Amino acid sequence: MKYALVISFLLFVFSVPSVAQNKLDIDAKVNVETKTISINQTIIYKNESDDVLDEIYLSDWNNSYSTKSTPLAKRFEEEFSTKFHLAKSDQRGYTVVTSIVDTTTNILKFTRLKTHPDVIKVALNKSLKPGEYYQINLKYNLLIPDATFTDYGVTKTEDFELKYWYITPVVYNGKWQYYSNKNLDDLFIPKADITLSITHPRNYRVTSELDFYDIKSNSKEPTQTTTLIGKDRTDTYLSLNKFPTFNSVQTDDFVLITNINEKGLSSGPAKAVITDKITRFLTQHLGDYPHQKLLVSNIDYHKNPLYGLNQLPSFFRPFPAEFQYELKVLKTALKKYLDNVLLLNPRKEHWLSEGLQIYFLIKYVEENYSDQKLLGTLADVWGIRSFHASDLDFNFQYFLYSMEIARKNRDQPITTPKDSLTKFNANIAGKYKAGVGLNYLDHFTNDINLSKKITDFLKENQLKAIEINDFEKFLKSKTKKDIDWFFTDYINTRKKIDFKIESIVDIQDSLKVTIKNKRENRMPISLFKLKNDSIIDQFWVENIKGKQTITLAKDSTEKFALGYDNVIPEFNQRDNIKAVEGNFLKNKPLQFRLFKDVEDPNYNQIFFMPLVEFNNIYDGLTLGTKVYNKTILRKRLNYRFSPQYATKSRSLTGSTSIFYTHNLENQNLFNITYGIAAGYKSFAEDAFFTRIRPSISFVFRDDSDFRSNQTDQITARYVSIKRELGDDATIVLDEPDYGVFNLRYTHHNPGRINFSSFYTDIQVADKFSKLSFNYEFRKLTKSNRNINFRFYAGFFLDNDSDPGSNYFSFALDRPTDYLFDLNYLGRSEAAGLFSQQIIITEGGFKSQLEQEFANQWMTTANFSTSIWRYIQAYGDVGLVKNKFQNAKFVYDSGIRLNLVEDYFEIFLPIYSNLGWEIAQPNYDQSIRFMFTVDPNVLLGLFRRKWY
């Protein structure tokens, strides 16, 4: 074996450019203390196109960390992460290229692209003709970034996890396929023969997919040089560790190297058996692996994990440790294997390799764990086993996750370039839709064994530069079925699959079944014949345009069902079943369930959930139940009825609502929601209000850029308020009951680095009409200083309310909230802790000044900026105008503790119109706090980076 390696290496090094292959020769020296790597590199680039090239482009993705304005930095910003922006300069990496010359040491001019600082354009001294080679010699130094940003880089323990670290040529296939690093692990690299010599401290060990050739050390030096070689390689991952965690398992197929672990499963025979099982499956379905080793790292897995219940803490995880480990390694190995042998553009044609990963993951579970349930062992637990979720197979999760985003009208075509996908679509929904789609195609093409044909395709095209069209042509040549719909409608568009059985007509000895296609597409649907809920027959119905009626012989069939086996990712399955004889309830009986469940299309589901809430200090703890129809997947029509008992006010309270949502696709207006909500709660001691609120809202977004966080919304509503006071009420009503028509336009562009929001609001009531404007701007500067600015202006168009009442007036620091929109814990408190709660709206002042209200007009400006970390200085100024009085100038200032922006903040007043507040008596009563207890609002912190 050793001699074979020596011969291979010699051939590798001394082969002449007649061999049709790119070559990379890299000599790297690692300095652990400075986190730098100095590199001498030779690139022999072959022009495999039909064009004459006068320049060559190189990818230098280490330089994508160089500034706070690179595409990578902007990607972090889009996903609401500030870790890169706030990092110190020496934590971010960069590349310094000191020399690029040709074989005769002639200097080659090079520039970095303005919009792609991690791409280098090298001007050649002579044109490179088709089939010819050009040698480039480079010298450059890398500062390796911290691994906290993307998991690749220098770790806290001074280990080096390196990927896309050295400079590589860009693929040219009629056009240079360069693009910037955006933390998507998708660099498009031409395959090459690689020789890598890396000099590193002796106490470090190199782990790589490349083959080890030699290790040299000098007893006089504290370093050693490890030499690695590889043929037809694209993977650049290398791990340099003091205490390596990788284990190698030699199987009959190839060596699998991994540091993926599972708590409760120790290294040993169990892992070896699982590994051998996985490599056998990979070889059988993906073809013989062309290299000796396949490396799958824990980083690979954490960037692309098994989403779902398997991410629960290990003490509560409902799957055996062996199953967890097996699927972790399998999913990661499938991705790595496909990336190494299928040379597609991973940014523009990612869906195929990702779809095949999920498709074969589905196949593996079907072959080896056909009885595994979505809920694992929880499916057998008393109480849980009554849920529909406990009946579902493990593989149903792929449909569930892909449909979750579709029901929200935020799905994207899976052919969308990867950097244009939202995080949820890129990491989860798009991959799952592609995998489920291939499984759908597999069942439809019942004239061939699709799995076997895909394996043939992978074998024929292993390590060849291909495009998606090659896959499409291959499949169409193998089946007699019309599969154009898969590549046109399913893959390339957002078109949904949505059919219904419209009618069944009994005509003597036959049945006429009418199927309606509710969408404009050509996708096929499977029709099942059921008896006693068991399948007695199945066939496919194709090319349904509008409606199609099929005539079937009458037999013992009791029901017809569409997509009964859950293979087809249909948008709405609730109208898929129809009884041959019977009424509405026989088609879909009522089903009552405790707690929310996965949607069961066979039933009309009604859910109950016990409620224990704390809304305000007047009602105290409220106990009750919620009756609703909302399932795990979003529905268009949602209703809720929540009767509750308030333990402190000893009264019946609660709320109810019903809303319908229209999802509009492929246009900027993507959501119209209308309905009505009503509620009954306390607003003071022994004082209650009833609010009835019909509303309609129109939500707009940029349909050409789903990653944009910008939204526009128009909301119209009518708020009817009625109040009643008990015998023990401690407040007096200034105004009679009222109703207000409210129209608001909101423009919102959230972000952690740049934030802006604007709204204009009109309110019309019997006694007043008013108009207000609000603009807010926030910026995190490159010097890590927070700058916050807000401007508010409001004025009455007319105001006939009681002159002695400020109930409808603009408020400087604490609005009366007569529309009952704000989540005050103690809305009627005039003293004590709960009176110090602040919600930034209207005037936005923090100090409680004497001039609290304005019944004519008011303008204010709020400003704050960083002092140190979450400590900020704030200042507010404004003009308050009341009838028959001169406008009054108001101001305040102090310290803002911005613990969780918009959710938990504390304001410490220092100086205002009241003077030095900090020196005044009872200063603790002047401190204000912002606190949000609504879990849906807090979940927004998580959702915003995914959607």
Short mmCIF file of N, CA and C in Angstrom, two decimals, residues 77 80 709 747-758 774-780 787-790 901-902 944:
data_model
loop_
_atom_site.label_atom_id
_atom_site.label_comp_id
_atom_site.label_asym_id
_atom_site.label_seq_id
_atom_site.Cartn_x
_atom_site.Cartn_y
_atom_site.Cartn_z
N GLU A 77 -26.34 40.60 9.17
CA GLU A 77 -27.28 41.67 9.51
C GLU A 77 -28.70 41.29 9.14
N PHE A 80 -30.44 39.21 11.69
CA PHE A 80 -30.55 39.82 13.01
C PHE A 80 -29.45 39.35 13.96
N ASN A 709 -36.78 42.38 4.82
CA ASN A 709 -37.61 42.43 6.02
C ASN A 709 -38.67 43.53 5.96
N HIS A 747 -45.22 51.41 7.61
CA HIS A 747 -44.07 50.95 6.83
C HIS A 747 -43.02 50.51 7.83
N HIS A 748 -42.59 49.24 7.74
CA HIS A 748 -41.71 48.68 8.77
C HIS A 748 -40.54 47.97 8.10
N ASN A 749 -39.33 48.35 8.50
CA ASN A 749 -38.12 47.73 7.97
C ASN A 749 -37.19 47.41 9.13
N PRO A 750 -37.44 46.28 9.81
CA PRO A 750 -36.66 45.97 11.01
C PRO A 750 -35.27 45.47 10.68
N GLY A 751 -34.39 45.58 11.61
CA GLY A 751 -33.02 45.10 11.45
C GLY A 751 -32.23 45.42 12.70
N ARG A 752 -31.19 44.62 12.97
CA ARG A 752 -30.37 44.88 14.15
C ARG A 752 -29.33 45.95 13.88
N ILE A 753 -28.93 46.12 12.63
CA ILE A 753 -27.94 47.13 12.30
C ILE A 753 -28.64 48.41 11.84
N ASN A 754 -29.61 48.26 10.97
CA ASN A 754 -30.40 49.39 10.48
C ASN A 754 -31.88 49.08 10.66
N PHE A 755 -32.57 49.99 11.31
CA PHE A 755 -34.00 49.80 11.59
C PHE A 755 -34.72 51.10 11.27
N SER A 756 -35.87 50.97 10.60
CA SER A 756 -36.69 52.15 10.38
C SER A 756 -38.15 51.74 10.39
N SER A 757 -38.98 52.65 10.87
CA SER A 757 -40.41 52.38 10.94
C SER A 757 -41.16 53.70 10.85
N PHE A 758 -42.27 53.65 10.12
CA PHE A 758 -43.08 54.85 9.97
C PHE A 758 -44.55 54.46 9.97
N ASN A 774 -45.61 58.99 13.10
CA ASN A 774 -44.53 58.45 13.92
C ASN A 774 -43.43 57.93 13.01
N TYR A 775 -42.19 58.37 13.27
CA TYR A 775 -41.05 57.87 12.52
C TYR A 775 -39.96 57.47 13.50
N GLU A 776 -39.39 56.29 13.28
CA GLU A 776 -38.34 55.81 14.18
C GLU A 776 -37.19 55.27 13.35
N PHE A 777 -35.98 55.59 13.80
CA PHE A 777 -34.77 55.17 13.10
C PHE A 777 -33.75 54.70 14.12
N ARG A 778 -33.14 53.55 13.85
CA ARG A 778 -32.08 53.04 14.73
C ARG A 778 -30.92 52.58 13.85
N LYS A 779 -29.72 52.78 14.37
CA LYS A 779 -28.54 52.34 13.64
C LYS A 779 -27.45 51.91 14.61
N LEU A 780 -26.83 50.78 14.27
CA LEU A 780 -25.64 50.35 14.98
C LEU A 780 -24.46 50.70 14.09
N ILE A 787 -27.43 54.29 17.82
CA ILE A 787 -28.07 55.59 17.68
C ILE A 787 -29.56 55.34 17.45
N ASN A 788 -30.40 55.91 18.29
CA ASN A 788 -31.84 55.74 18.19
C ASN A 788 -32.50 57.11 18.11
N PHE A 789 -33.36 57.27 17.13
CA PHE A 789 -34.09 58.53 16.99
C PHE A 789 -35.55 58.23 16.68
N ARG A 790 -36.42 58.97 17.32
CA ARG A 790 -37.86 58.82 17.08
C ARG A 790 -38.51 60.19 17.06
N GLU A 901 -33.90 45.05 23.72
CA GLU A 901 -34.57 46.18 23.09
C GLU A 901 -36.02 45.88 22.74
N ASP A 902 -36.91 46.79 23.16
CA ASP A 902 -38.35 46.73 22.92
C ASP A 902 -39.06 45.71 23.81
N ARG A 944 -37.99 36.11 13.59
CA ARG A 944 -37.61 37.13 12.61
C ARG A 944 -36.41 36.73 11.76
#
